[in-house]
Amino acid sequence: MADIKQLLKEARKHIDEKNYKDAQECCKNLLRKDKQNYFGLVLLGKSFQDSDQACLAYQKAIACKPSHPLAWLGLASYYEAHDDQIMNVKLLPVYVEILKLQIEEEKALEIISKIGKLGVRYKNGDVVETLINYLKEEPPTTLRKSAEEQLICLINENIPCGEPIIPALLEILPKLITTSSDQNELLQSKIILQKTNFSLAVEEIIEKSYFKENIVVREWLCNQLCKKYVENMCFFGLDIEKHIETIISGVVNSKYPDLLKSMIAFEKGFYLDAYKFSVPLINYHEPEFTEGIFIIKCTMKLQKWSVAQKLATNFLTKVKDSRFCLELNKNLFYSLVKQQKWQSALLVSKNIQKNSHSIQDSFNVDELASVVECLIEVGEPFDDLLNELQSTNYYESLKALSFLKQGKFDDVVNLLQNSNLENSINVFYLGKAYWELKKYNEALLNLLKSARLNSEHFETFIYLGHFYYHTKNDLLKAKKCYEKAYSLNNLDGNLLRSLSDVYLKLKLTDMDFEMLTTISKTTNESWIHFRLGLHYLNRKEWENAIIYFRNVVKINQNDTTAFECLADAYYCRGSYTSALKAYNRLLTLDPNKAIHCLTRSGYIFSLLTQHEEAICTFQKVLSMDPNCILAVKGIAETWIRISKKKIAAKVFGSARDCAQKAVDYLTDVLEKQTNKQFTCLWKLLGDTLIMVTKLPMKYAYIYMSELSNESVKVKKELLDIFPEAIKCYSYISKQKQQFASYDLATTYLAYYNVTKKVVNCHIAFNLTMTCIKEKPQHWRSWNLLGKIGLYVKKYEIAQHCFIKALLSTRKWSVAKIWCNLGTLYLKLKLYRLANYCFWRGQSTLPSYPHSWIGQGLIAEVIREEEAMDLFRHASRLGYHSESALAYADWVCRVFNNKKYQEDPEYKYEIQGLYAVTCAMDLMQWFCDFDSKNPCALTILGILQEQSLLLRSALKSYEKALQYCEGDKKNIALLNMGRILTRMGNYDDAINAYKSITEASLNSTTGLALALFKKGFFEEAYSAYETALQWLSETDEDKADLLVAMASSVYTQKGVNDTKTLLFRSIQASQKKPTAHSLFAVCSLGLLHADKSLSKLAICEMQKYDKDDEFVFDIGFLKSYLHVYDENMNQATKFLSDSLHDFPSNALLWFCMAQYCLMETNLKAKVSSRCAQRALSLAQNNESNINLAKLIATASVAEFIAGDRVRAFILAKQGLHLFPCQPEIWAAVLRSLVSHKIWLVKKPCIMRITDFMRKNLNISRRLAKWITLVEKKLSR
């Protein structure tokens, strides 16, 4: 006995020291002595640790002493150490036995906790029964509470329990939970739902009294119904629709009520509704098993395999639950198989097999058959797996598929002829084999039978469609078959292409477009993008067409057809540069398409206004193919564009030449009989001819070949061009089988405007009426009919037609109609209505000049001050004869008013806006179009005279005289006389004045002035006297005439008679002597040293001191009185006083500059500054001062002051501005002669002096100075 105790001590010591082998030896030695030693067996089990012998040792110990807990605890520890399901199943009986023994309370609590964890971990319902039995034994309070907690935890975790214990569990449950009735009711519901009959269990829960009041229970039941449906895809006979409102009542902020509704829709077969209801409920970032699997099932029922694939793939990246991942992988595999993505499906199947020992464990029979099908399709070994299916219905089908893949169609027939022909797949494969063997009747019979057996197999309908399409050419039946296949599977490429072909052949373009648009979202096939591009091209949606054609080009960069379509799409959209690049790329890829590419490139160059490149390109095309109609049309259009551009620039001769070239190209190609069918060419020819008729009369002609002799071209004048244009438009109407056309009617109306033959107007009217009958909503016809009504003075009809045109037009064309209607009201003097119409035209299209012209015409009647602004604005918008003539007339009116410079507004309008120059250009263009209009020619002459273009003005007046009639000739002769007098042609001026039939004050005084200038003083005196006695009306006119008579007498009879006439002139204006009378008296006194007479006149001049018109004259005469006395200081002082009062008078500054030069050389610099100041003022105010003399004076002053560089610079500037003025040449010559370098270049200076003598009108004093210079240089 002592030895046994010693061995036990040693064994415990070795175990504590983890010396297990020595402990085993001790225990074995002990057991040799006492085989039933309980502690020896327990210690032996501990020493064996986790080996199987430990379990045997513990079991022997228990057998020795079953009521002793030590061995039970050791056995429990052994099972716990082997953490697997098999060992843990054995744990529960051990824990139960331990609880029956006398153990410490803490150990008992630990065992109870382990029992609960075991049940939760392995979902073991026996644990629930164990705890219930334990509670029935009424353990101590602490242990009872622990057991109750574990039992509640198990119920909450939905641990399944056997139906026999459910009543007991429901009975004990109220005792377990006394604090919360809601929790008690929820646990009761969880327990009831574990009953075998699910539908009765649900109804039992619903019938509970607390169900309608407890929202937590309703929400939980809703959740459980969703989970149960996803797991089994049914409600187990539960009439869910009967209870749905009760179940979801009051359940908010939860997705499960709506998810349950979608499941009900799914159960009823409304898969699309179920899908739509469930889409917004899914948490795509953290999906749950229930919702994730259900939405995938919905997509599969809808056969949206690609969507199912995307969902499964997305969810797989988010979930970690192995069960969920397995289900997702299987759904992904199935969706890939249905999309015939065999390789991807095989990869997924391998992922499914990773956690299984064999493929048979991973897949059921259906899934295994799909795996074999994938292997067959990709050409991988499949025999072993196929043999596994030999006993199934899939074997023959898969064997036949393998034969089809190998091209063994006879073997397929032999295999399936005597097989189960009620299998739709077998029948389909048999029909497919017959199809490949070209036995179409047998194929049809089998395919029809397959379709009858399984109407959901899409490939059957594809081959039926092929049969009707390719063999029977029955497009309607083929369409139905393809559409059925498409409804089943919209991802098969051959199906999609065949269906698209059928749609196109049946001209069902909208259906084809919708189908292609749908499949393009999931399929990236080049032919789909190409056909969609063609559809968008036909729909004129250029942007989308470009996108799809670019997709095609990205896939295949050598696709010439796609490049051609892409270029055409760019061209249609207006992206001409991109189109040009595409055509160039196409030209490099396929030189055979050179004609098309070059033609399109020519059109692009033409549209980009690169006309030279366009013409060269079209000529190159015509050299390759002289009969290329598009090239002829393009080159003609290009020449027409050039012609229009030149017309806009008013280069009419060049414009006519360009139009001639367009006509030549068009007539040459239309001479060929085969080309006469092209109405576009006739239209171009007609438009070109009409464009030529709108040129000025001088250029309104064309060279065309006669129909009788096409080789000879004759000149067609204006009246001959219209019949040719009418022929063109008539031929177009004949080709289109029309009785009339708008262009033809417009041409006849234009012909009427030229010929004034009423018959042409009637023809235009009848043609327009026919156009309106054919197209009542065509606004242009109504507008044209309104114009004709205006011409024939049928104003009511015209008004009706214009209003009809307004009602049937679009916004961009409204302005023209409003202006026509306004013109009608203006003609009827209904100014208020006319103004409203023109205002509407302006608001619609502000850039349309006719609206502004109309308002200008109204302003001339109502508010004259605005008329000029309106006509000017209209002229800036575009040339029009009415605005040109009206604006020029207003310009002449304004500057004819001598006081217009006093009004800053008028002064700005004339000088600041360069009114004279603009008006002169407008009238020049007007006269180009209407060269026989005397009024326009007269206005042009006045404007030219104002611009000092005297010779041009004379020509204009002469033309006006040529076309004037009656009394109007006197006006032209008067203008000619005046301009001839200014030019120094006094003889011609006298003849012009004498040709005037009706004398007037202007004509008589003009004649007198010309006679005076010529030296015929007596005749001049007589003319002035005649004007004084018979033609003068006012005292001022009489006084001025007497002054003029005095100037004539002064040259003949001397001072006394002159004084007499001058005093008579002063007496003629009784109230206030005229300024000219006083100036003449003062000047006479200065000339004859009669200071008293001059001073008397100067005293009287004080009445005109503040008059801007006479500022210079008064200041000069006052100062010159002291110059006469050689008192330059006093003269400068008086002139300075005038400058202080009127600093903006350029003549006073010029006079001051001359005085400074006369006074002393020390004031030469001041003289230069005064001259430059006068120059600046004269340029800004358009004074009549001689600017050349100002610059010459400034240069000479600088020279005298010693600044010879500045003097030379001023002289050069003046020479550039006034190359024909002798004063400027003199200043230049003086600067050159004084320079040492130029003394070396004497020949150059001598050429300058020679030029001045021969070409310039130099004075005698200047000629003497030039002679002195020449003598100096010749030394």
PDB file of N, CA and C in Angstrom, residues 188-213:
ATOM      1  N   GLN A 188     -41.234  33.391 -27.245  1.00  0.00           N
ATOM      2  CA  GLN A 188     -42.322  32.445 -27.513  1.00  0.00           C
ATOM      3  C   GLN A 188     -42.507  32.232 -29.008  1.00  0.00           C
ATOM      4  N   SER A 189     -42.463  33.353 -29.757  1.00  0.00           N
ATOM      5  CA  SER A 189     -42.653  33.276 -31.210  1.00  0.00           C
ATOM      6  C   SER A 189     -41.512  32.501 -31.851  1.00  0.00           C
ATOM      7  N   LYS A 190     -40.308  32.705 -31.359  1.00  0.00           N
ATOM      8  CA  LYS A 190     -39.163  31.982 -31.918  1.00  0.00           C
ATOM      9  C   LYS A 190     -39.308  30.478 -31.672  1.00  0.00           C
ATOM     10  N   ILE A 191     -39.807  30.149 -30.486  1.00  0.00           N
ATOM     11  CA  ILE A 191     -39.970  28.722 -30.164  1.00  0.00           C
ATOM     12  C   ILE A 191     -41.075  28.105 -31.009  1.00  0.00           C
ATOM     13  N   ILE A 192     -42.185  28.827 -31.169  1.00  0.00           N
ATOM     14  CA  ILE A 192     -43.316  28.298 -31.960  1.00  0.00           C
ATOM     15  C   ILE A 192     -42.893  28.077 -33.409  1.00  0.00           C
ATOM     16  N   LEU A 193     -42.082  28.994 -33.941  1.00  0.00           N
ATOM     17  CA  LEU A 193     -41.690  28.910 -35.361  1.00  0.00           C
ATOM     18  C   LEU A 193     -40.814  27.696 -35.634  1.00  0.00           C
ATOM     19  N   GLN A 194     -40.324  27.027 -34.555  1.00  0.00           N
ATOM     20  CA  GLN A 194     -39.481  25.840 -34.761  1.00  0.00           C
ATOM     21  C   GLN A 194     -40.303  24.567 -34.947  1.00  0.00           C
ATOM     22  N   LYS A 195     -41.593  24.733 -34.951  1.00  0.00           N
ATOM     23  CA  LYS A 195     -42.436  23.562 -35.170  1.00  0.00           C
ATOM     24  C   LYS A 195     -42.262  23.061 -36.591  1.00  0.00           C
ATOM     25  N   THR A 196     -42.530  21.779 -36.789  1.00  0.00           N
ATOM     26  CA  THR A 196     -42.283  21.145 -38.086  1.00  0.00           C
ATOM     27  C   THR A 196     -43.154  21.765 -39.174  1.00  0.00           C
ATOM     28  N   ASN A 197     -44.429  21.994 -38.908  1.00  0.00           N
ATOM     29  CA  ASN A 197     -45.339  22.584 -39.884  1.00  0.00           C
ATOM     30  C   ASN A 197     -45.186  24.100 -39.833  1.00  0.00           C
ATOM     31  N   PHE A 198     -44.426  24.627 -40.800  1.00  0.00           N
ATOM     32  CA  PHE A 198     -44.074  26.054 -40.789  1.00  0.00           C
ATOM     33  C   PHE A 198     -45.311  26.937 -40.927  1.00  0.00           C
ATOM     34  N   SER A 199     -46.203  26.585 -41.837  1.00  0.00           N
ATOM     35  CA  SER A 199     -47.364  27.448 -42.079  1.00  0.00           C
ATOM     36  C   SER A 199     -48.262  27.508 -40.845  1.00  0.00           C
ATOM     37  N   LEU A 200     -48.481  26.343 -40.181  1.00  0.00           N
ATOM     38  CA  LEU A 200     -49.303  26.355 -38.967  1.00  0.00           C
ATOM     39  C   LEU A 200     -48.624  27.134 -37.859  1.00  0.00           C
ATOM     40  N   ALA A 201     -47.288  27.052 -37.812  1.00  0.00           N
ATOM     41  CA  ALA A 201     -46.549  27.781 -36.781  1.00  0.00           C
ATOM     42  C   ALA A 201     -46.720  29.287 -36.980  1.00  0.00           C
ATOM     43  N   VAL A 202     -46.627  29.731 -38.229  1.00  0.00           N
ATOM     44  CA  VAL A 202     -46.788  31.167 -38.498  1.00  0.00           C
ATOM     45  C   VAL A 202     -48.194  31.611 -38.123  1.00  0.00           C
ATOM     46  N   GLU A 203     -49.186  30.818 -38.523  1.00  0.00           N
ATOM     47  CA  GLU A 203     -50.565  31.191 -38.207  1.00  0.00           C
ATOM     48  C   GLU A 203     -50.794  31.211 -36.701  1.00  0.00           C
ATOM     49  N   GLU A 204     -50.145  30.282 -35.986  1.00  0.00           N
ATOM     50  CA  GLU A 204     -50.271  30.266 -34.533  1.00  0.00           C
ATOM     51  C   GLU A 204     -49.716  31.549 -33.924  1.00  0.00           C
ATOM     52  N   ILE A 205     -48.580  31.989 -34.453  1.00  0.00           N
ATOM     53  CA  ILE A 205     -47.982  33.237 -33.936  1.00  0.00           C
ATOM     54  C   ILE A 205     -48.911  34.407 -34.224  1.00  0.00           C
ATOM     55  N   ILE A 206     -49.459  34.433 -35.430  1.00  0.00           N
ATOM     56  CA  ILE A 206     -50.332  35.549 -35.825  1.00  0.00           C
ATOM     57  C   ILE A 206     -51.582  35.587 -34.942  1.00  0.00           C
ATOM     58  N   GLU A 207     -52.064  34.418 -34.548  1.00  0.00           N
ATOM     59  CA  GLU A 207     -53.284  34.358 -33.745  1.00  0.00           C
ATOM     60  C   GLU A 207     -53.047  34.676 -32.284  1.00  0.00           C
ATOM     61  N   LYS A 208     -51.793  34.785 -31.877  1.00  0.00           N
ATOM     62  CA  LYS A 208     -51.496  35.128 -30.498  1.00  0.00           C
ATOM     63  C   LYS A 208     -52.060  36.511 -30.182  1.00  0.00           C
ATOM     64  N   SER A 209     -52.484  36.689 -28.981  1.00  0.00           N
ATOM     65  CA  SER A 209     -53.109  37.954 -28.584  1.00  0.00           C
ATOM     66  C   SER A 209     -52.126  39.120 -28.633  1.00  0.00           C
ATOM     67  N   TYR A 210     -50.877  38.831 -28.353  1.00  0.00           N
ATOM     68  CA  TYR A 210     -49.890  39.907 -28.311  1.00  0.00           C
ATOM     69  C   TYR A 210     -49.386  40.299 -29.702  1.00  0.00           C
ATOM     70  N   PHE A 211     -49.696  39.524 -30.751  1.00  0.00           N
ATOM     71  CA  PHE A 211     -49.068  39.736 -32.068  1.00  0.00           C
ATOM     72  C   PHE A 211     -49.397  41.112 -32.643  1.00  0.00           C
ATOM     73  N   LYS A 212     -50.668  41.489 -32.560  1.00  0.00           N
ATOM     74  CA  LYS A 212     -51.064  42.758 -33.182  1.00  0.00           C
ATOM     75  C   LYS A 212     -50.542  43.964 -32.412  1.00  0.00           C
ATOM     76  N   GLU A 213     -50.190  43.728 -31.143  1.00  0.00           N
ATOM     77  CA  GLU A 213     -49.710  44.834 -30.324  1.00  0.00           C
ATOM     78  C   GLU A 213     -48.195  44.933 -30.311  1.00  0.00           C
TER      79      GLU A 213
END
